[in-house]
PDB file with one MODEL, atoms N, CA, C and O in Angstrom:
MODEL        1
ATOM      1  N   UNK A   1    -111.345 136.012-154.590  1.00  0.00           N
ATOM      2  CA  UNK A   1    -109.979 135.933-155.034  1.00  0.00           C
ATOM      3  C   UNK A   1    -109.024 135.683-153.868  1.00  0.00           C
ATOM      4  O   UNK A   1    -108.133 134.835-153.922  1.00  0.00           O
ATOM      5  N   UNK A   2    -109.255 136.457-152.822  1.00  0.00           N
ATOM      6  CA  UNK A   2    -108.397 136.298-151.659  1.00  0.00           C
ATOM      7  C   UNK A   2    -108.591 134.931-151.009  1.00  0.00           C
ATOM      8  O   UNK A   2    -107.638 134.343-150.498  1.00  0.00           O
ATOM      9  N   UNK A   3    -109.822 134.426-151.026  1.00  0.00           N
ATOM     10  CA  UNK A   3    -110.070 133.105-150.450  1.00  0.00           C
ATOM     11  C   UNK A   3    -109.395 132.014-151.289  1.00  0.00           C
ATOM     12  O   UNK A   3    -108.947 131.003-150.748  1.00  0.00           O
ATOM     13  N   UNK A   4    -109.323 132.216-152.612  1.00  0.00           N
ATOM     14  CA  UNK A   4    -108.621 131.250-153.464  1.00  0.00           C
ATOM     15  C   UNK A   4    -107.139 131.193-153.110  1.00  0.00           C
ATOM     16  O   UNK A   4    -106.542 130.117-153.067  1.00  0.00           O
ATOM     17  N   UNK A   5    -106.555 132.358-152.860  1.00  0.00           N
ATOM     18  CA  UNK A   5    -105.135 132.402-152.477  1.00  0.00           C
ATOM     19  C   UNK A   5    -104.922 131.733-151.116  1.00  0.00           C
ATOM     20  O   UNK A   5    -103.937 131.028-150.897  1.00  0.00           O
ATOM     21  N   UNK A   6    -105.861 131.972-150.222  1.00  0.00           N
ATOM     22  CA  UNK A   6    -105.761 131.365-148.886  1.00  0.00           C
ATOM     23  C   UNK A   6    -105.902 129.845-148.988  1.00  0.00           C
ATOM     24  O   UNK A   6    -105.168 129.109-148.328  1.00  0.00           O
ATOM     25  N   UNK A   7    -106.825 129.382-149.799  1.00  0.00           N
ATOM     26  CA  UNK A   7    -107.009 127.940-149.997  1.00  0.00           C
ATOM     27  C   UNK A   7    -105.753 127.339-150.615  1.00  0.00           C
ATOM     28  O   UNK A   7    -105.285 126.279-150.199  1.00  0.00           O
ATOM     29  N   UNK A   8    -105.215 128.035-151.615  1.00  0.00           N
ATOM     30  CA  UNK A   8    -103.993 127.561-152.268  1.00  0.00           C
ATOM     31  C   UNK A   8    -102.847 127.480-151.250  1.00  0.00           C
ATOM     32  O   UNK A   8    -102.091 126.509-151.239  1.00  0.00           O
ATOM     33  N   UNK A   9    -102.726 128.489-150.409  1.00  0.00           N
ATOM     34  CA  UNK A   9    -101.668 128.502-149.395  1.00  0.00           C
ATOM     35  C   UNK A   9    -101.860 127.348-148.401  1.00  0.00           C
ATOM     36  O   UNK A   9    -100.895 126.680-148.028  1.00  0.00           O
ATOM     37  N   UNK A  10    -103.094 127.121-147.979  1.00  0.00           N
ATOM     38  CA  UNK A  10    -103.363 126.014-147.067  1.00  0.00           C
ATOM     39  C   UNK A  10    -103.006 124.673-147.706  1.00  0.00           C
ATOM     40  O   UNK A  10    -102.419 123.807-147.058  1.00  0.00           O
ATOM     41  N   UNK A  11    -103.362 124.509-148.974  1.00  0.00           N
ATOM     42  CA  UNK A  11    -103.030 123.265-149.674  1.00  0.00           C
ATOM     43  C   UNK A  11    -101.518 123.069-149.784  1.00  0.00           C
ATOM     44  O   UNK A  11    -101.020 121.952-149.648  1.00  0.00           O
ATOM     45  N   UNK A  12    -100.790 124.165-150.032  1.00  0.00           N
ATOM     46  CA  UNK A  12     -99.326 124.091-150.106  1.00  0.00           C
ATOM     47  C   UNK A  12     -98.763 123.701-148.743  1.00  0.00           C
ATOM     48  O   UNK A  12     -97.855 122.874-148.658  1.00  0.00           O
ATOM     49  N   UNK A  13     -99.297 124.292-147.682  1.00  0.00           N
ATOM     50  CA  UNK A  13     -98.840 123.962-146.329  1.00  0.00           C
ATOM     51  C   UNK A  13     -99.126 122.497-146.000  1.00  0.00           C
ATOM     52  O   UNK A  13     -98.285 121.812-145.417  1.00  0.00           O
ATOM     53  N   UNK A  14    -100.307 122.020-146.374  1.00  0.00           N
ATOM     54  CA  UNK A  14    -100.652 120.613-146.140  1.00  0.00           C
ATOM     55  C   UNK A  14     -99.694 119.704-146.906  1.00  0.00           C
ATOM     56  O   UNK A  14     -99.204 118.710-146.370  1.00  0.00           O
ATOM     57  N   UNK A  15     -99.434 120.057-148.168  1.00  0.00           N
ATOM     58  CA  UNK A  15     -98.515 119.251-148.989  1.00  0.00           C
ATOM     59  C   UNK A  15     -97.117 119.231-148.368  1.00  0.00           C
ATOM     60  O   UNK A  15     -96.489 118.177-148.271  1.00  0.00           O
ATOM     61  N   UNK A  16     -96.640 120.394-147.952  1.00  0.00           N
ATOM     62  CA  UNK A  16     -95.313 120.476-147.349  1.00  0.00           C
ATOM     63  C   UNK A  16     -95.252 119.663-146.047  1.00  0.00           C
ATOM     64  O   UNK A  16     -94.268 118.978-145.769  1.00  0.00           O
ATOM     65  N   UNK A  17     -96.322 119.759-145.268  1.00  0.00           N
ATOM     66  CA  UNK A  17     -96.378 118.972-144.033  1.00  0.00           C
ATOM     67  C   UNK A  17     -96.348 117.478-144.306  1.00  0.00           C
ATOM     68  O   UNK A  17     -95.687 116.728-143.590  1.00  0.00           O
ATOM     69  N   UNK A  18     -97.050 117.049-145.322  1.00  0.00           N
ATOM     70  CA  UNK A  18     -97.050 115.627-145.681  1.00  0.00           C
ATOM     71  C   UNK A  18     -95.672 115.184-146.163  1.00  0.00           C
ATOM     72  O   UNK A  18     -95.221 114.081-145.853  1.00  0.00           O
ATOM     73  N   UNK A  19     -95.014 116.044-146.916  1.00  0.00           N
ATOM     74  CA  UNK A  19     -93.653 115.719-147.373  1.00  0.00           C
ATOM     75  C   UNK A  19     -92.713 115.568-146.183  1.00  0.00           C
ATOM     76  O   UNK A  19     -91.884 114.658-146.154  1.00  0.00           O
ATOM     77  N   UNK A  20     -92.839 116.452-145.211  1.00  0.00           N
ATOM     78  CA  UNK A  20     -92.010 116.373-144.003  1.00  0.00           C
ATOM     79  C   UNK A  20     -92.300 115.078-143.246  1.00  0.00           C
ATOM     80  O   UNK A  20     -91.383 114.417-142.758  1.00  0.00           O
ATOM     81  N   UNK A  21     -93.579 114.720-143.152  1.00  0.00           N
ATOM     82  CA  UNK A  21     -93.948 113.480-142.464  1.00  0.00           C
ATOM     83  C   UNK A  21     -93.367 112.263-143.175  1.00  0.00           C
ATOM     84  O   UNK A  21     -92.875 111.336-142.532  1.00  0.00           O
ATOM     85  N   UNK A  22     -93.426 112.272-144.492  1.00  0.00           N
ATOM     86  CA  UNK A  22     -92.889 111.151-145.272  1.00  0.00           C
ATOM     87  C   UNK A  22     -91.380 111.048-145.064  1.00  0.00           C
ATOM     88  O   UNK A  22     -90.843 109.954-144.892  1.00  0.00           O
ATOM     89  N   UNK A  23     -90.705 112.190-145.080  1.00  0.00           N
ATOM     90  CA  UNK A  23     -89.252 112.180-144.893  1.00  0.00           C
ATOM     91  C   UNK A  23     -88.900 111.687-143.482  1.00  0.00           C
ATOM     92  O   UNK A  23     -87.959 110.911-143.313  1.00  0.00           O
ATOM     93  N   UNK A  24     -89.642 112.130-142.488  1.00  0.00           N
ATOM     94  CA  UNK A  24     -89.408 111.663-141.109  1.00  0.00           C
ATOM     95  C   UNK A  24     -89.686 110.167-140.995  1.00  0.00           C
ATOM     96  O   UNK A  24     -88.945 109.451-140.321  1.00  0.00           O
ATOM     97  N   UNK A  25     -90.735 109.694-141.640  1.00  0.00           N
ATOM     98  CA  UNK A  25     -91.048 108.269-141.635  1.00  0.00           C
ATOM     99  C   UNK A  25     -89.897 107.482-142.248  1.00  0.00           C
ATOM    100  O   UNK A  25     -89.493 106.451-141.709  1.00  0.00           O
ATOM    101  N   UNK A  26     -89.368 107.961-143.373  1.00  0.00           N
ATOM    102  CA  UNK A  26     -88.245 107.277-144.016  1.00  0.00           C
ATOM    103  C   UNK A  26     -87.033 107.242-143.093  1.00  0.00           C
ATOM    104  O   UNK A  26     -86.358 106.218-142.987  1.00  0.00           O
ATOM    105  N   UNK A  27     -86.758 108.355-142.428  1.00  0.00           N
ATOM    106  CA  UNK A  27     -85.620 108.422-141.517  1.00  0.00           C
ATOM    107  C   UNK A  27     -85.784 107.427-140.368  1.00  0.00           C
ATOM    108  O   UNK A  27     -84.849 106.701-140.031  1.00  0.00           O
ATOM    109  N   UNK A  28     -86.958 107.397-139.779  1.00  0.00           N
ATOM    110  CA  UNK A  28     -87.214 106.489-138.660  1.00  0.00           C
ATOM    111  C   UNK A  28     -87.180 105.039-139.131  1.00  0.00           C
ATOM    112  O   UNK A  28     -86.645 104.178-138.434  1.00  0.00           O
ATOM    113  N   UNK A  29     -87.737 104.763-140.290  1.00  0.00           N
ATOM    114  CA  UNK A  29     -87.737 103.398-140.819  1.00  0.00           C
ATOM    115  C   UNK A  29     -86.314 102.932-141.107  1.00  0.00           C
ATOM    116  O   UNK A  29     -85.970 101.788-140.809  1.00  0.00           O
ATOM    117  N   UNK A  30     -85.490 103.793-141.677  1.00  0.00           N
ATOM    118  CA  UNK A  30     -84.094 103.435-141.936  1.00  0.00           C
ATOM    119  C   UNK A  30     -83.338 103.194-140.644  1.00  0.00           C
ATOM    120  O   UNK A  30     -82.529 102.271-140.555  1.00  0.00           O
ATOM    121  N   UNK A  31     -83.597 104.017-139.648  1.00  0.00           N
ATOM    122  CA  UNK A  31     -82.946 103.830-138.347  1.00  0.00           C
ATOM    123  C   UNK A  31     -83.380 102.504-137.714  1.00  0.00           C
ATOM    124  O   UNK A  31     -82.564 101.786-137.137  1.00  0.00           O
ATOM    125  N   UNK A  32     -84.651 102.197-137.826  1.00  0.00           N
ATOM    126  CA  UNK A  32     -85.154 100.932-137.282  1.00  0.00           C
ATOM    127  C   UNK A  32     -84.501  99.739-137.992  1.00  0.00           C
ATOM    128  O   UNK A  32     -84.165  98.742-137.353  1.00  0.00           O
ATOM    129  N   UNK A  33     -84.326  99.845-139.298  1.00  0.00           N
ATOM    130  CA  UNK A  33     -83.667  98.761-140.040  1.00  0.00           C
ATOM    131  C   UNK A  33     -82.216  98.603-139.610  1.00  0.00           C
ATOM    132  O   UNK A  33     -81.725  97.481-139.488  1.00  0.00           O
ATOM    133  N   UNK A  34     -81.525  99.713-139.378  1.00  0.00           N
ATOM    134  CA  UNK A  34     -80.142  99.644-138.910  1.00  0.00           C
ATOM    135  C   UNK A  34     -80.070  98.978-137.538  1.00  0.00           C
ATOM    136  O   UNK A  34     -79.199  98.144-137.291  1.00  0.00           O
ATOM    137  N   UNK A  35     -80.987  99.352-136.653  1.00  0.00           N
ATOM    138  CA  UNK A  35     -81.020  98.743-135.328  1.00  0.00           C
ATOM    139  C   UNK A  35     -81.308  97.246-135.423  1.00  0.00           C
ATOM    140  O   UNK A  35     -80.730  96.446-134.688  1.00  0.00           O
ATOM    141  N   UNK A  36     -82.192  96.882-136.320  1.00  0.00           N
ATOM    142  CA  UNK A  36     -82.543  95.479-136.507  1.00  0.00           C
ATOM    143  C   UNK A  36     -81.335  94.690-137.016  1.00  0.00           C
ATOM    144  O   UNK A  36     -81.084  93.577-136.553  1.00  0.00           O
ATOM    145  N   UNK A  37     -80.594  95.253-137.959  1.00  0.00           N
ATOM    146  CA  UNK A  37     -79.398  94.588-138.465  1.00  0.00           C
ATOM    147  C   UNK A  37     -78.367  94.411-137.357  1.00  0.00           C
ATOM    148  O   UNK A  37     -77.728  93.364-137.251  1.00  0.00           O
ATOM    149  N   UNK A  38     -78.212  95.437-136.539  1.00  0.00           N
ATOM    150  CA  UNK A  38     -77.278  95.346-135.416  1.00  0.00           C
ATOM    151  C   UNK A  38     -77.710  94.253-134.441  1.00  0.00           C
ATOM    152  O   UNK A  38     -76.880  93.479-133.962  1.00  0.00           O
ATOM    153  N   UNK A  39     -78.993  94.192-134.154  1.00  0.00           N
ATOM    154  CA  UNK A  39     -79.509  93.181-133.230  1.00  0.00           C
ATOM    155  C   UNK A  39     -79.294  91.773-133.782  1.00  0.00           C
ATOM    156  O   UNK A  39     -78.930  90.864-133.036  1.00  0.00           O
ATOM    157  N   UNK A  40     -79.516  91.590-135.071  1.00  0.00           N
ATOM    158  CA  UNK A  40     -79.315  90.276-135.688  1.00  0.00           C
ATOM    159  C   UNK A  40     -77.844  89.887-135.606  1.00  0.00           C
ATOM    160  O   UNK A  40     -77.522  88.734-135.317  1.00  0.00           O
ATOM    161  N   UNK A  41     -76.952  90.836-135.856  1.00  0.00           N
ATOM    162  CA  UNK A  41     -75.520  90.565-135.759  1.00  0.00           C
ATOM    163  C   UNK A  41     -75.121  90.161-134.353  1.00  0.00           C
ATOM    164  O   UNK A  41     -74.324  89.240-134.169  1.00  0.00           O
ATOM    165  N   UNK A  42     -75.667  90.841-133.367  1.00  0.00           N
ATOM    166  CA  UNK A  42     -75.360  90.491-131.971  1.00  0.00           C
ATOM    167  C   UNK A  42     -75.902  89.116-131.618  1.00  0.00           C
ATOM    168  O   UNK A  42     -75.241  88.344-130.924  1.00  0.00           O
ATOM    169  N   UNK A  43     -77.093  88.809-132.090  1.00  0.00           N
ATOM    170  CA  UNK A  43     -77.661  87.485-131.818  1.00  0.00           C
ATOM    171  C   UNK A  43     -76.812  86.388-132.435  1.00  0.00           C
ATOM    172  O   UNK A  43     -76.608  85.337-131.827  1.00  0.00           O
ATOM    173  N   UNK A  44     -76.317  86.632-133.643  1.00  0.00           N
ATOM    174  CA  UNK A  44     -75.466  85.633-134.287  1.00  0.00           C
ATOM    175  C   UNK A  44     -74.171  85.433-133.509  1.00  0.00           C
ATOM    176  O   UNK A  44     -73.728  84.301-133.321  1.00  0.00           O
ATOM    177  N   UNK A  45     -73.565  86.524-133.058  1.00  0.00           N
ATOM    178  CA  UNK A  45     -72.312  86.392-132.309  1.00  0.00           C
ATOM    179  C   UNK A  45     -72.555  85.735-130.953  1.00  0.00           C
ATOM    180  O   UNK A  45     -71.738  84.931-130.502  1.00  0.00           O
ATOM    181  N   UNK A  46     -73.653  86.063-130.306  1.00  0.00           N
ATOM    182  CA  UNK A  46     -73.963  85.402-129.032  1.00  0.00           C
ATOM    183  C   UNK A  46     -74.287  83.928-129.242  1.00  0.00           C
ATOM    184  O   UNK A  46     -73.983  83.099-128.385  1.00  0.00           O
ATOM    185  N   UNK A  47     -74.895  83.599-130.363  1.00  0.00           N
ATOM    186  CA  UNK A  47     -75.166  82.197-130.677  1.00  0.00           C
ATOM    187  C   UNK A  47     -73.876  81.417-130.837  1.00  0.00           C
ATOM    188  O   UNK A  47     -73.765  80.291-130.353  1.00  0.00           O
ATOM    189  N   UNK A  48     -72.897  82.009-131.516  1.00  0.00           N
ATOM    190  CA  UNK A  48     -71.597  81.348-131.665  1.00  0.00           C
ATOM    191  C   UNK A  48     -70.915  81.192-130.304  1.00  0.00           C
ATOM    192  O   UNK A  48     -70.336  80.146-130.011  1.00  0.00           O
ATOM    193  N   UNK A  49     -70.987  82.233-129.478  1.00  0.00           N
ATOM    194  CA  UNK A  49     -70.399  82.168-128.142  1.00  0.00           C
ATOM    195  C   UNK A  49     -71.071  81.081-127.309  1.00  0.00           C
ATOM    196  O   UNK A  49     -70.394  80.332-126.605  1.00  0.00           O
ATOM    197  N   UNK A  50     -72.385  80.992-127.384  1.00  0.00           N
ATOM    198  CA  UNK A  50     -73.128  79.978-126.643  1.00  0.00           C
ATOM    199  C   UNK A  50     -72.725  78.576-127.090  1.00  0.00           C
ATOM    200  O   UNK A  50     -72.516  77.693-126.257  1.00  0.00           O
ATOM    201  N   UNK A  51     -72.615  78.371-128.394  1.00  0.00           N
ATOM    202  CA  UNK A  51     -72.219  77.062-128.904  1.00  0.00           C
ATOM    203  C   UNK A  51     -70.819  76.697-128.423  1.00  0.00           C
ATOM    204  O   UNK A  51     -70.566  75.555-128.038  1.00  0.00           O
ATOM    205  N   UNK A  52     -69.920  77.660-128.448  1.00  0.00           N
ATOM    206  CA  UNK A  52     -68.557  77.421-127.968  1.00  0.00           C
ATOM    207  C   UNK A  52     -68.547  77.062-126.497  1.00  0.00           C
ATOM    208  O   UNK A  52     -67.861  76.125-126.087  1.00  0.00           O
ATOM    209  N   UNK A  53     -69.300  77.796-125.703  1.00  0.00           N
ATOM    210  CA  UNK A  53     -69.369  77.507-124.264  1.00  0.00           C
ATOM    211  C   UNK A  53     -69.988  76.140-124.023  1.00  0.00           C
ATOM    212  O   UNK A  53     -69.577  75.422-123.111  1.00  0.00           O
ATOM    213  N   UNK A  54     -70.960  75.781-124.823  1.00  0.00           N
ATOM    214  CA  UNK A  54     -71.595  74.467-124.689  1.00  0.00           C
ATOM    215  C   UNK A  54     -70.603  73.349-124.996  1.00  0.00           C
ATOM    216  O   UNK A  54     -70.562  72.339-124.293  1.00  0.00           O
ATOM    217  N   UNK A  55     -69.804  73.530-126.045  1.00  0.00           N
ATOM    218  CA  UNK A  55     -68.803  72.517-126.403  1.00  0.00           C
ATOM    219  C   UNK A  55     -67.764  72.397-125.294  1.00  0.00           C
ATOM    220  O   UNK A  55     -67.416  71.287-124.894  1.00  0.00           O
ATOM    221  N   UNK A  56     -67.270  73.517-124.798  1.00  0.00           N
ATOM    222  CA  UNK A  56     -66.275  73.490-123.712  1.00  0.00           C
ATOM    223  C   UNK A  56     -66.862  72.828-122.472  1.00  0.00           C
ATOM    224  O   UNK A  56     -66.196  72.022-121.823  1.00  0.00           O
ATOM    225  N   UNK A  57     -68.102  73.164-122.143  1.00  0.00           N
ATOM    226  CA  UNK A  57     -68.755  72.545-120.981  1.00  0.00           C
ATOM    227  C   UNK A  57     -68.914  71.045-121.159  1.00  0.00           C
ATOM    228  O   UNK A  57     -68.696  70.284-120.217  1.00  0.00           O
ATOM    229  N   UNK A  58     -69.290  70.611-122.352  1.00  0.00           N
ATOM    230  CA  UNK A  58     -69.451  69.176-122.609  1.00  0.00           C
ATOM    231  C   UNK A  58     -68.112  68.461-122.487  1.00  0.00           C
ATOM    232  O   UNK A  58     -68.039  67.373-121.917  1.00  0.00           O
ATOM    233  N   UNK A  59     -67.055  69.066-123.018  1.00  0.00           N
ATOM    234  CA  UNK A  59     -65.728  68.454-122.902  1.00  0.00           C
ATOM    235  C   UNK A  59     -65.312  68.354-121.442  1.00  0.00           C
ATOM    236  O   UNK A  59     -64.749  67.342-121.023  1.00  0.00           O
ATOM    237  N   UNK A  60     -65.584  69.390-120.670  1.00  0.00           N
ATOM    238  CA  UNK A  60     -65.238  69.360-119.237  1.00  0.00           C
ATOM    239  C   UNK A  60     -66.002  68.262-118.513  1.00  0.00           C
ATOM    240  O   UNK A  60     -65.430  67.569-117.671  1.00  0.00           O
ATOM    241  N   UNK A  61     -67.266  68.092-118.819  1.00  0.00           N
ATOM    242  CA  UNK A  61     -68.061  67.035-118.189  1.00  0.00           C
ATOM    243  C   UNK A  61     -67.489  65.668-118.536  1.00  0.00           C
ATOM    244  O   UNK A  61     -67.379  64.809-117.661  1.00  0.00           O
ATOM    245  N   UNK A  62     -67.127  65.455-119.781  1.00  0.00           N
ATOM    246  CA  UNK A  62     -66.551  64.171-120.202  1.00  0.00           C
ATOM    247  C   UNK A  62     -65.238  63.923-119.471  1.00  0.00           C
ATOM    248  O   UNK A  62     -64.999  62.814-118.992  1.00  0.00           O
ATOM    249  N   UNK A  63     -64.385  64.938-119.378  1.00  0.00           N
ATOM    250  CA  UNK A  63     -63.101  64.781-118.687  1.00  0.00           C
ATOM    251  C   UNK A  63     -63.330  64.454-117.212  1.00  0.00           C
ATOM    252  O   UNK A  63     -62.659  63.584-116.657  1.00  0.00           O
ATOM    253  N   UNK A  64     -64.267  65.141-116.583  1.00  0.00           N
ATOM    254  CA  UNK A  64     -64.550  64.876-115.166  1.00  0.00           C
ATOM    255  C   UNK A  64     -65.071  63.455-114.976  1.00  0.00           C
ATOM    256  O   UNK A  64     -64.674  62.777-114.028  1.00  0.00           O
ATOM    257  N   UNK A  65     -65.945  62.997-115.854  1.00  0.00           N
ATOM    258  CA  UNK A  65     -66.465  61.622-115.758  1.00  0.00           C
ATOM    259  C   UNK A  65     -65.326  60.621-115.934  1.00  0.00           C
ATOM    260  O   UNK A  65     -65.263  59.627-115.212  1.00  0.00           O
ATOM    261  N   UNK A  66     -64.433  60.869-116.877  1.00  0.00           N
ATOM    262  CA  UNK A  66     -63.297  59.964-117.086  1.00  0.00           C
ATOM    263  C   UNK A  66     -62.405  59.929-115.843  1.00  0.00           C
ATOM    264  O   UNK A  66     -61.959  58.860-115.426  1.00  0.00           O
ATOM    265  N   UNK A  67     -62.149  61.091-115.257  1.00  0.00           N
ATOM    266  CA  UNK A  67     -61.328  61.135-114.037  1.00  0.00           C
ATOM    267  C   UNK A  67     -62.008  60.381-112.904  1.00  0.00           C
ATOM    268  O   UNK A  67     -61.347  59.636-112.181  1.00  0.00           O
ATOM    269  N   UNK A  68     -63.307  60.558-112.735  1.00  0.00           N
ATOM    270  CA  UNK A  68     -64.035  59.852-111.674  1.00  0.00           C
ATOM    271  C   UNK A  68     -63.973  58.353-111.904  1.00  0.00           C
ATOM    272  O   UNK A  68     -63.723  57.599-110.963  1.00  0.00           O
ATOM    273  N   UNK A  69     -64.193  57.904-113.129  1.00  0.00           N
ATOM    274  CA  UNK A  69     -64.131  56.470-113.429  1.00  0.00           C
ATOM    275  C   UNK A  69     -62.725  55.942-113.163  1.00  0.00           C
ATOM    276  O   UNK A  69     -62.573  54.859-112.599  1.00  0.00           O
ATOM    277  N   UNK A  70     -61.708  56.680-113.555  1.00  0.00           N
ATOM    278  CA  UNK A  70     -60.319  56.272-113.331  1.00  0.00           C
ATOM    279  C   UNK A  70     -60.032  56.157-111.836  1.00  0.00           C
ATOM    280  O   UNK A  70     -59.454  55.170-111.382  1.00  0.00           O
ATOM    281  N   UNK A  71     -60.441  57.175-111.072  1.00  0.00           N
ATOM    282  CA  UNK A  71     -60.203  57.140-109.623  1.00  0.00           C
ATOM    283  C   UNK A  71     -60.974  56.021-108.949  1.00  0.00           C
ATOM    284  O   UNK A  71     -60.466  55.389-108.023  1.00  0.00           O
ATOM    285  N   UNK A  72     -62.189  55.770-109.400  1.00  0.00           N
ATOM    286  CA  UNK A  72     -62.950  54.650-108.832  1.00  0.00           C
ATOM    287  C   UNK A  72     -62.283  53.322-109.166  1.00  0.00           C
ATOM    288  O   UNK A  72     -62.280  52.405-108.346  1.00  0.00           O
ATOM    289  N   UNK A  73     -61.724  53.217-110.354  1.00  0.00           N
ATOM    290  CA  UNK A  73     -60.998  52.010-110.735  1.00  0.00           C
ATOM    291  C   UNK A  73     -59.789  51.777-109.847  1.00  0.00           C
ATOM    292  O   UNK A  73     -59.529  50.651-109.424  1.00  0.00           O
ATOM    293  N   UNK A  74     -59.055  52.835-109.568  1.00  0.00           N
ATOM    294  CA  UNK A  74     -57.890  52.720-108.653  1.00  0.00           C
ATOM    295  C   UNK A  74     -58.362  52.351-107.266  1.00  0.00           C
ATOM    296  O   UNK A  74     -57.750  51.506-106.612  1.00  0.00           O
ATOM    297  N   UNK A  75     -59.442  52.966-106.799  1.00  0.00           N
ATOM    298  CA  UNK A  75     -59.952  52.704-105.460  1.00  0.00           C
ATOM    299  C   UNK A  75     -60.373  51.241-105.322  1.00  0.00           C
ATOM    300  O   UNK A  75     -60.094  50.618-104.298  1.00  0.00           O
ATOM    301  N   UNK A  76     -61.041  50.684-106.335  1.00  0.00           N
ATOM    302  CA  UNK A  76     -61.498  49.294-106.263  1.00  0.00           C
ATOM    303  C   UNK A  76     -60.342  48.306-106.406  1.00  0.00           C
ATOM    304  O   UNK A  76     -60.472  47.159-105.979  1.00  0.00           O
ATOM    305  N   UNK A  77     -59.218  48.715-106.992  1.00  0.00           N
ATOM    306  CA  UNK A  77     -58.066  47.824-107.089  1.00  0.00           C
ATOM    307  C   UNK A  77     -57.448  47.597-105.703  1.00  0.00           C
ATOM    308  O   UNK A  77     -56.942  46.512-105.416  1.00  0.00           O
ATOM    309  N   UNK A  78     -57.490  48.610-104.861  1.00  0.00           N
ATOM    310  CA  UNK A  78     -56.870  48.494-103.541  1.00  0.00           C
ATOM    311  C   UNK A  78     -57.820  47.932-102.488  1.00  0.00           C
ATOM    312  O   UNK A  78     -57.402  47.702-101.353  1.00  0.00           O
ATOM    313  N   UNK A  79     -59.060  47.711-102.826  1.00  0.00           N
ATOM    314  CA  UNK A  79     -59.999  47.167-101.835  1.00  0.00           C
ATOM    315  C   UNK A  79     -60.205  45.691-102.018  1.00  0.00           C
ATOM    316  O   UNK A  79     -60.964  45.076-101.269  1.00  0.00           O
TER     317      UNK A  79
ENDMDL
END
């Protein structure tokens, strides 16, 4: 009789431990999903920033090339 109670108590403890593990797993999984969403948001914003910087850089290169061509044109007019 006493061994049945002990077995029952052990089974209850095992069940409770498994419930705690499941709850901890859910908590960690939810936290990981939140971190993943944050990371995706940051990647998207950095992607937009990169595209903007690329456009500005391309415009600057075009302007510099135009200035160089213009200055070379002036230089060849006087030679």
